[in-house]
């Protein structure tokens, strides 16, 4: 029976195309062990299998009609590839990890599909599915640091998603480099002793009113967003990704900053029935930080301009709490304190800035440890005290 089967196959089917078919199926299953998302495997393997099945019969009369093959291919392209491909796949895309309590991955697949529909509509960075669970921010950061393409990792559970951005190298990016050169050696050494990397974890801003730089952060360390209103959350994530991922305008600093700022404005405008308004707080915090960077870069010492920046930081603080979003709250208070210090003309105003630094410094995460922005605030207080301020 077996010999007859082999004889039939050799007589009617092309051995090279059968080899291609078996090789494609083998690659599909082997690639799963290298954490390649199943959607990516399907995208790569399906056309090969389709062509192999079409060309396998030796007699052309026994093959599927070419129009049927093309129709199947186009249908697959629309239903399978379309939802998982965004319009901007260059740079560092967004990755959704497998969620806890989502055994078959149906929830996260739905999130990725809808996210990419939104991303295509507004020409924002695309998302892909990471075929593994990531339970802690530390593990997320380790994975991000080892990836050459990922810029944003979303983990968590179906009800609450955890957003972990990849730290930005401020010294290498034309968008973020600002006041990072000429940092005193003792300042850099003190930052490193706190586990903070100058130029990566810290964005140094030189304040003419003080005569030395203070440390800020443009990106939050991590934060949680509600997924019970997925449309709001996925729209926010798409615009947030547009603000933090590399853009096609890399090299044109003014244009790129304008595009990032516009994405944040869109993210901040997503009013709705949020379970928590932390996402809006993140957007306002980053907008205020961009405004602060621009004001200091322009050398604009007008109090009115800094008053508006401080007010925007106040709007951000109104949306976040140290309990719900300790990493964001500490970053808001630290950067607001820098704006207050830049605006200070009296000891009373400098004391207000120091009070905000203290408020940021005491913030701890869910594990009871100081969050990164709290350690940044400690560094700034150290710098002030070293100079008797």
PDB file of N, CA, C and O in Angstrom, residues 164-220:
ATOM      1  N   UNK A 164       5.301  50.084  28.636  1.00  0.00           N
ATOM      2  CA  UNK A 164       6.711  50.260  28.992  1.00  0.00           C
ATOM      3  C   UNK A 164       7.452  50.807  27.767  1.00  0.00           C
ATOM      4  O   UNK A 164       7.682  50.071  26.804  1.00  0.00           O
ATOM      5  N   UNK A 165       7.820  52.101  27.772  1.00  0.00           N
ATOM      6  CA  UNK A 165       8.585  52.647  26.641  1.00  0.00           C
ATOM      7  C   UNK A 165      10.063  52.272  26.772  1.00  0.00           C
ATOM      8  O   UNK A 165      10.589  52.115  27.875  1.00  0.00           O
ATOM      9  N   UNK A 166      10.716  52.154  25.648  1.00  0.00           N
ATOM     10  CA  UNK A 166      12.158  51.939  25.649  1.00  0.00           C
ATOM     11  C   UNK A 166      12.849  53.261  25.943  1.00  0.00           C
ATOM     12  O   UNK A 166      12.512  54.289  25.349  1.00  0.00           O
ATOM     13  N   UNK A 167      13.811  53.282  26.877  1.00  0.00           N
ATOM     14  CA  UNK A 167      14.506  54.540  27.178  1.00  0.00           C
ATOM     15  C   UNK A 167      15.116  55.148  25.923  1.00  0.00           C
ATOM     16  O   UNK A 167      15.611  54.435  25.044  1.00  0.00           O
ATOM     17  N   UNK A 168      15.051  56.463  25.851  1.00  0.00           N
ATOM     18  CA  UNK A 168      15.564  57.182  24.688  1.00  0.00           C
ATOM     19  C   UNK A 168      17.014  57.575  24.932  1.00  0.00           C
ATOM     20  O   UNK A 168      17.359  58.047  26.015  1.00  0.00           O
ATOM     21  N   UNK A 169      17.858  57.367  23.946  1.00  0.00           N
ATOM     22  CA  UNK A 169      19.233  57.845  24.029  1.00  0.00           C
ATOM     23  C   UNK A 169      19.231  59.316  23.618  1.00  0.00           C
ATOM     24  O   UNK A 169      19.300  59.655  22.448  1.00  0.00           O
ATOM     25  N   UNK A 170      19.135  60.192  24.609  1.00  0.00           N
ATOM     26  CA  UNK A 170      19.037  61.625  24.326  1.00  0.00           C
ATOM     27  C   UNK A 170      20.272  62.144  23.605  1.00  0.00           C
ATOM     28  O   UNK A 170      20.223  63.123  22.867  1.00  0.00           O
ATOM     29  N   UNK A 171      21.428  61.511  23.836  1.00  0.00           N
ATOM     30  CA  UNK A 171      22.664  62.005  23.233  1.00  0.00           C
ATOM     31  C   UNK A 171      22.775  61.628  21.762  1.00  0.00           C
ATOM     32  O   UNK A 171      23.560  62.219  21.030  1.00  0.00           O
ATOM     33  N   UNK A 172      21.997  60.628  21.315  1.00  0.00           N
ATOM     34  CA  UNK A 172      22.115  60.150  19.936  1.00  0.00           C
ATOM     35  C   UNK A 172      20.988  60.642  19.044  1.00  0.00           C
ATOM     36  O   UNK A 172      21.125  60.648  17.833  1.00  0.00           O
ATOM     37  N   UNK A 173      19.865  61.025  19.633  1.00  0.00           N
ATOM     38  CA  UNK A 173      18.700  61.406  18.841  1.00  0.00           C
ATOM     39  C   UNK A 173      18.661  62.906  18.625  1.00  0.00           C
ATOM     40  O   UNK A 173      18.774  63.691  19.559  1.00  0.00           O
ATOM     41  N   UNK A 174      18.479  63.308  17.375  1.00  0.00           N
ATOM     42  CA  UNK A 174      18.394  64.737  17.069  1.00  0.00           C
ATOM     43  C   UNK A 174      17.169  65.368  17.709  1.00  0.00           C
ATOM     44  O   UNK A 174      17.111  66.570  17.913  1.00  0.00           O
ATOM     45  N   UNK A 175      16.169  64.550  18.034  1.00  0.00           N
ATOM     46  CA  UNK A 175      14.932  65.085  18.604  1.00  0.00           C
ATOM     47  C   UNK A 175      15.095  65.458  20.062  1.00  0.00           C
ATOM     48  O   UNK A 175      14.452  66.374  20.552  1.00  0.00           O
ATOM     49  N   UNK A 176      15.926  64.709  20.781  1.00  0.00           N
ATOM     50  CA  UNK A 176      15.936  64.846  22.226  1.00  0.00           C
ATOM     51  C   UNK A 176      17.214  65.475  22.775  1.00  0.00           C
ATOM     52  O   UNK A 176      17.258  65.860  23.927  1.00  0.00           O
ATOM     53  N   UNK A 177      18.289  65.537  21.985  1.00  0.00           N
ATOM     54  CA  UNK A 177      19.531  66.097  22.497  1.00  0.00           C
ATOM     55  C   UNK A 177      19.297  67.544  22.884  1.00  0.00           C
ATOM     56  O   UNK A 177      18.907  68.369  22.074  1.00  0.00           O
ATOM     57  N   UNK A 178      19.555  67.844  24.144  1.00  0.00           N
ATOM     58  CA  UNK A 178      19.347  69.206  24.624  1.00  0.00           C
ATOM     59  C   UNK A 178      20.097  69.375  25.928  1.00  0.00           C
ATOM     60  O   UNK A 178      19.771  68.747  26.926  1.00  0.00           O
ATOM     61  N   UNK A 179      21.127  70.188  25.922  1.00  0.00           N
ATOM     62  CA  UNK A 179      21.850  70.468  27.150  1.00  0.00           C
ATOM     63  C   UNK A 179      22.522  69.248  27.746  1.00  0.00           C
ATOM     64  O   UNK A 179      22.792  69.211  28.941  1.00  0.00           O
ATOM     65  N   UNK A 180      22.810  68.213  26.939  1.00  0.00           N
ATOM     66  CA  UNK A 180      23.381  66.995  27.496  1.00  0.00           C
ATOM     67  C   UNK A 180      24.900  66.989  27.432  1.00  0.00           C
ATOM     68  O   UNK A 180      25.539  66.067  27.917  1.00  0.00           O
ATOM     69  N   UNK A 181      25.481  68.001  26.800  1.00  0.00           N
ATOM     70  CA  UNK A 181      26.933  68.083  26.741  1.00  0.00           C
ATOM     71  C   UNK A 181      27.435  69.007  27.844  1.00  0.00           C
ATOM     72  O   UNK A 181      26.744  69.889  28.308  1.00  0.00           O
ATOM     73  N   UNK A 182      28.654  68.785  28.263  1.00  0.00           N
ATOM     74  CA  UNK A 182      29.257  69.639  29.280  1.00  0.00           C
ATOM     75  C   UNK A 182      28.728  69.418  30.677  1.00  0.00           C
ATOM     76  O   UNK A 182      28.812  70.318  31.515  1.00  0.00           O
ATOM     77  N   UNK A 183      28.185  68.238  30.968  1.00  0.00           N
ATOM     78  CA  UNK A 183      27.699  67.947  32.312  1.00  0.00           C
ATOM     79  C   UNK A 183      28.903  67.723  33.221  1.00  0.00           C
ATOM     80  O   UNK A 183      29.804  66.956  32.876  1.00  0.00           O
ATOM     81  N   UNK A 184      28.956  68.397  34.380  1.00  0.00           N
ATOM     82  CA  UNK A 184      30.095  68.214  35.289  1.00  0.00           C
ATOM     83  C   UNK A 184      30.288  66.750  35.657  1.00  0.00           C
ATOM     84  O   UNK A 184      29.319  65.990  35.800  1.00  0.00           O
ATOM     85  N   UNK A 185      31.541  66.355  35.810  1.00  0.00           N
ATOM     86  CA  UNK A 185      31.861  64.961  36.092  1.00  0.00           C
ATOM     87  C   UNK A 185      31.238  64.491  37.395  1.00  0.00           C
ATOM     88  O   UNK A 185      30.770  63.347  37.501  1.00  0.00           O
ATOM     89  N   UNK A 186      31.215  65.364  38.416  1.00  0.00           N
ATOM     90  CA  UNK A 186      30.644  64.948  39.697  1.00  0.00           C
ATOM     91  C   UNK A 186      29.136  64.733  39.594  1.00  0.00           C
ATOM     92  O   UNK A 186      28.567  63.868  40.277  1.00  0.00           O
ATOM     93  N   UNK A 187      28.466  65.501  38.715  1.00  0.00           N
ATOM     94  CA  UNK A 187      27.030  65.320  38.495  1.00  0.00           C
ATOM     95  C   UNK A 187      26.763  63.968  37.841  1.00  0.00           C
ATOM     96  O   UNK A 187      25.865  63.220  38.259  1.00  0.00           O
ATOM     97  N   UNK A 188      27.551  63.652  36.809  1.00  0.00           N
ATOM     98  CA  UNK A 188      27.390  62.367  36.136  1.00  0.00           C
ATOM     99  C   UNK A 188      27.684  61.215  37.088  1.00  0.00           C
ATOM    100  O   UNK A 188      26.983  60.201  37.092  1.00  0.00           O
ATOM    101  N   UNK A 189      28.695  61.372  37.920  1.00  0.00           N
ATOM    102  CA  UNK A 189      29.051  60.311  38.870  1.00  0.00           C
ATOM    103  C   UNK A 189      27.949  60.098  39.900  1.00  0.00           C
ATOM    104  O   UNK A 189      27.611  58.958  40.245  1.00  0.00           O
ATOM    105  N   UNK A 190      27.365  61.190  40.400  1.00  0.00           N
ATOM    106  CA  UNK A 190      26.282  61.081  41.368  1.00  0.00           C
ATOM    107  C   UNK A 190      25.055  60.413  40.743  1.00  0.00           C
ATOM    108  O   UNK A 190      24.384  59.594  41.379  1.00  0.00           O
ATOM    109  N   UNK A 191      24.768  60.752  39.484  1.00  0.00           N
ATOM    110  CA  UNK A 191      23.635  60.132  38.783  1.00  0.00           C
ATOM    111  C   UNK A 191      23.851  58.626  38.661  1.00  0.00           C
ATOM    112  O   UNK A 191      22.931  57.834  38.920  1.00  0.00           O
ATOM    113  N   UNK A 192      25.042  58.235  38.292  1.00  0.00           N
ATOM    114  CA  UNK A 192      25.338  56.809  38.134  1.00  0.00           C
ATOM    115  C   UNK A 192      25.252  56.065  39.454  1.00  0.00           C
ATOM    116  O   UNK A 192      24.835  54.900  39.496  1.00  0.00           O
ATOM    117  N   UNK A 193      25.612  56.731  40.555  1.00  0.00           N
ATOM    118  CA  UNK A 193      25.517  56.092  41.865  1.00  0.00           C
ATOM    119  C   UNK A 193      24.064  55.828  42.259  1.00  0.00           C
ATOM    120  O   UNK A 193      23.785  54.973  43.101  1.00  0.00           O
ATOM    121  N   UNK A 194      23.142  56.566  41.644  1.00  0.00           N
ATOM    122  CA  UNK A 194      21.709  56.375  41.892  1.00  0.00           C
ATOM    123  C   UNK A 194      21.080  55.408  40.879  1.00  0.00           C
ATOM    124  O   UNK A 194      19.868  55.234  40.873  1.00  0.00           O
ATOM    125  N   UNK A 195      21.922  54.815  40.051  1.00  0.00           N
ATOM    126  CA  UNK A 195      21.407  53.890  39.045  1.00  0.00           C
ATOM    127  C   UNK A 195      20.777  54.593  37.871  1.00  0.00           C
ATOM    128  O   UNK A 195      19.925  54.015  37.182  1.00  0.00           O
ATOM    129  N   UNK A 196      21.205  55.832  37.590  1.00  0.00           N
ATOM    130  CA  UNK A 196      20.650  56.614  36.489  1.00  0.00           C
ATOM    131  C   UNK A 196      21.748  56.872  35.462  1.00  0.00           C
ATOM    132  O   UNK A 196      22.850  57.294  35.821  1.00  0.00           O
ATOM    133  N   UNK A 197      21.442  56.618  34.208  1.00  0.00           N
ATOM    134  CA  UNK A 197      22.424  56.794  33.139  1.00  0.00           C
ATOM    135  C   UNK A 197      22.232  58.154  32.481  1.00  0.00           C
ATOM    136  O   UNK A 197      21.213  58.380  31.820  1.00  0.00           O
ATOM    137  N   UNK A 198      23.180  59.087  32.657  1.00  0.00           N
ATOM    138  CA  UNK A 198      23.062  60.391  31.984  1.00  0.00           C
ATOM    139  C   UNK A 198      22.989  60.216  30.472  1.00  0.00           C
ATOM    140  O   UNK A 198      23.721  59.427  29.881  1.00  0.00           O
ATOM    141  N   UNK A 199      22.066  60.922  29.853  1.00  0.00           N
ATOM    142  CA  UNK A 199      21.905  60.818  28.412  1.00  0.00           C
ATOM    143  C   UNK A 199      20.944  59.741  27.982  1.00  0.00           C
ATOM    144  O   UNK A 199      20.528  59.705  26.831  1.00  0.00           O
ATOM    145  N   UNK A 200      20.573  58.831  28.905  1.00  0.00           N
ATOM    146  CA  UNK A 200      19.590  57.792  28.592  1.00  0.00           C
ATOM    147  C   UNK A 200      18.396  57.918  29.534  1.00  0.00           C
ATOM    148  O   UNK A 200      17.273  58.144  29.096  1.00  0.00           O
ATOM    149  N   UNK A 201      18.654  57.773  30.836  1.00  0.00           N
ATOM    150  CA  UNK A 201      17.576  57.944  31.810  1.00  0.00           C
ATOM    151  C   UNK A 201      17.296  59.415  32.093  1.00  0.00           C
ATOM    152  O   UNK A 201      16.199  59.764  32.521  1.00  0.00           O
ATOM    153  N   UNK A 202      18.289  60.257  31.864  1.00  0.00           N
ATOM    154  CA  UNK A 202      18.186  61.664  32.250  1.00  0.00           C
ATOM    155  C   UNK A 202      18.381  62.582  31.061  1.00  0.00           C
ATOM    156  O   UNK A 202      19.252  62.358  30.217  1.00  0.00           O
ATOM    157  N   UNK A 203      17.583  63.616  31.014  1.00  0.00           N
ATOM    158  CA  UNK A 203      17.725  64.701  30.050  1.00  0.00           C
ATOM    159  C   UNK A 203      18.135  65.937  30.851  1.00  0.00           C
ATOM    160  O   UNK A 203      17.337  66.465  31.627  1.00  0.00           O
ATOM    161  N   UNK A 204      19.377  66.369  30.718  1.00  0.00           N
ATOM    162  CA  UNK A 204      19.851  67.515  31.492  1.00  0.00           C
ATOM    163  C   UNK A 204      19.443  68.811  30.826  1.00  0.00           C
ATOM    164  O   UNK A 204      19.605  68.987  29.621  1.00  0.00           O
ATOM    165  N   UNK A 205      18.901  69.714  31.653  1.00  0.00           N
ATOM    166  CA  UNK A 205      18.464  71.024  31.176  1.00  0.00           C
ATOM    167  C   UNK A 205      19.258  72.102  31.910  1.00  0.00           C
ATOM    168  O   UNK A 205      19.249  72.148  33.148  1.00  0.00           O
ATOM    169  N   UNK A 206      19.931  72.955  31.148  1.00  0.00           N
ATOM    170  CA  UNK A 206      20.710  74.033  31.762  1.00  0.00           C
ATOM    171  C   UNK A 206      19.798  75.214  32.078  1.00  0.00           C
ATOM    172  O   UNK A 206      19.073  75.696  31.217  1.00  0.00           O
ATOM    173  N   UNK A 207      19.825  75.648  33.321  1.00  0.00           N
ATOM    174  CA  UNK A 207      18.995  76.771  33.760  1.00  0.00           C
ATOM    175  C   UNK A 207      19.877  77.999  33.964  1.00  0.00           C
ATOM    176  O   UNK A 207      20.766  78.009  34.830  1.00  0.00           O
ATOM    177  N   UNK A 208      19.647  79.042  33.146  1.00  0.00           N
ATOM    178  CA  UNK A 208      20.420  80.274  33.282  1.00  0.00           C
ATOM    179  C   UNK A 208      20.215  80.905  34.644  1.00  0.00           C
ATOM    180  O   UNK A 208      21.121  81.533  35.204  1.00  0.00           O
ATOM    181  N   UNK A 209      19.018  80.740  35.203  1.00  0.00           N
ATOM    182  CA  UNK A 209      18.717  81.358  36.497  1.00  0.00           C
ATOM    183  C   UNK A 209      19.544  80.736  37.614  1.00  0.00           C
ATOM    184  O   UNK A 209      19.767  81.386  38.646  1.00  0.00           O
ATOM    185  N   UNK A 210      20.006  79.503  37.442  1.00  0.00           N
ATOM    186  CA  UNK A 210      20.824  78.832  38.456  1.00  0.00           C
ATOM    187  C   UNK A 210      22.283  78.765  38.052  1.00  0.00           C
ATOM    188  O   UNK A 210      23.166  78.739  38.919  1.00  0.00           O
ATOM    189  N   UNK A 211      22.543  78.688  36.750  1.00  0.00           N
ATOM    190  CA  UNK A 211      23.909  78.584  36.284  1.00  0.00           C
ATOM    191  C   UNK A 211      24.432  77.165  36.200  1.00  0.00           C
ATOM    192  O   UNK A 211      25.627  76.946  35.978  1.00  0.00           O
ATOM    193  N   UNK A 212      23.572  76.180  36.351  1.00  0.00           N
ATOM    194  CA  UNK A 212      23.970  74.772  36.234  1.00  0.00           C
ATOM    195  C   UNK A 212      22.752  73.950  35.813  1.00  0.00           C
ATOM    196  O   UNK A 212      21.606  74.406  35.937  1.00  0.00           O
ATOM    197  N   UNK A 213      22.984  72.739  35.327  1.00  0.00           N
ATOM    198  CA  UNK A 213      21.862  71.930  34.806  1.00  0.00           C
ATOM    199  C   UNK A 213      21.148  71.135  35.888  1.00  0.00           C
ATOM    200  O   UNK A 213      21.733  70.777  36.911  1.00  0.00           O
ATOM    201  N   UNK A 214      19.882  70.848  35.633  1.00  0.00           N
ATOM    202  CA  UNK A 214      19.092  69.927  36.449  1.00  0.00           C
ATOM    203  C   UNK A 214      18.605  68.790  35.541  1.00  0.00           C
ATOM    204  O   UNK A 214      18.553  68.938  34.324  1.00  0.00           O
ATOM    205  N   UNK A 215      18.246  67.683  36.159  1.00  0.00           N
ATOM    206  CA  UNK A 215      17.911  66.476  35.409  1.00  0.00           C
ATOM    207  C   UNK A 215      16.402  66.295  35.296  1.00  0.00           C
ATOM    208  O   UNK A 215      15.678  66.400  36.298  1.00  0.00           O
ATOM    209  N   UNK A 216      15.941  66.011  34.086  1.00  0.00           N
ATOM    210  CA  UNK A 216      14.523  65.757  33.817  1.00  0.00           C
ATOM    211  C   UNK A 216      14.392  64.439  33.060  1.00  0.00           C
ATOM    212  O   UNK A 216      15.382  63.774  32.760  1.00  0.00           O
ATOM    213  N   UNK A 217      13.160  64.068  32.761  1.00  0.00           N
ATOM    214  CA  UNK A 217      12.895  62.903  31.914  1.00  0.00           C
ATOM    215  C   UNK A 217      11.736  63.251  31.009  1.00  0.00           C
ATOM    216  O   UNK A 217      10.770  63.890  31.431  1.00  0.00           O
ATOM    217  N   UNK A 218      11.846  62.841  29.750  1.00  0.00           N
ATOM    218  CA  UNK A 218      10.774  63.121  28.792  1.00  0.00           C
ATOM    219  C   UNK A 218       9.761  61.991  28.750  1.00  0.00           C
ATOM    220  O   UNK A 218       8.572  62.219  28.561  1.00  0.00           O
ATOM    221  N   UNK A 219      10.235  60.765  28.951  1.00  0.00           N
ATOM    222  CA  UNK A 219       9.353  59.598  28.907  1.00  0.00           C
ATOM    223  C   UNK A 219       9.079  59.070  30.306  1.00  0.00           C
ATOM    224  O   UNK A 219       9.994  59.024  31.135  1.00  0.00           O
ATOM    225  N   UNK A 220       7.855  58.653  30.585  1.00  0.00           N
ATOM    226  CA  UNK A 220       7.592  57.981  31.865  1.00  0.00           C
ATOM    227  C   UNK A 220       8.261  56.615  31.874  1.00  0.00           C
ATOM    228  O   UNK A 220       8.429  55.978  30.828  1.00  0.00           O
TER     229      UNK A 220
END
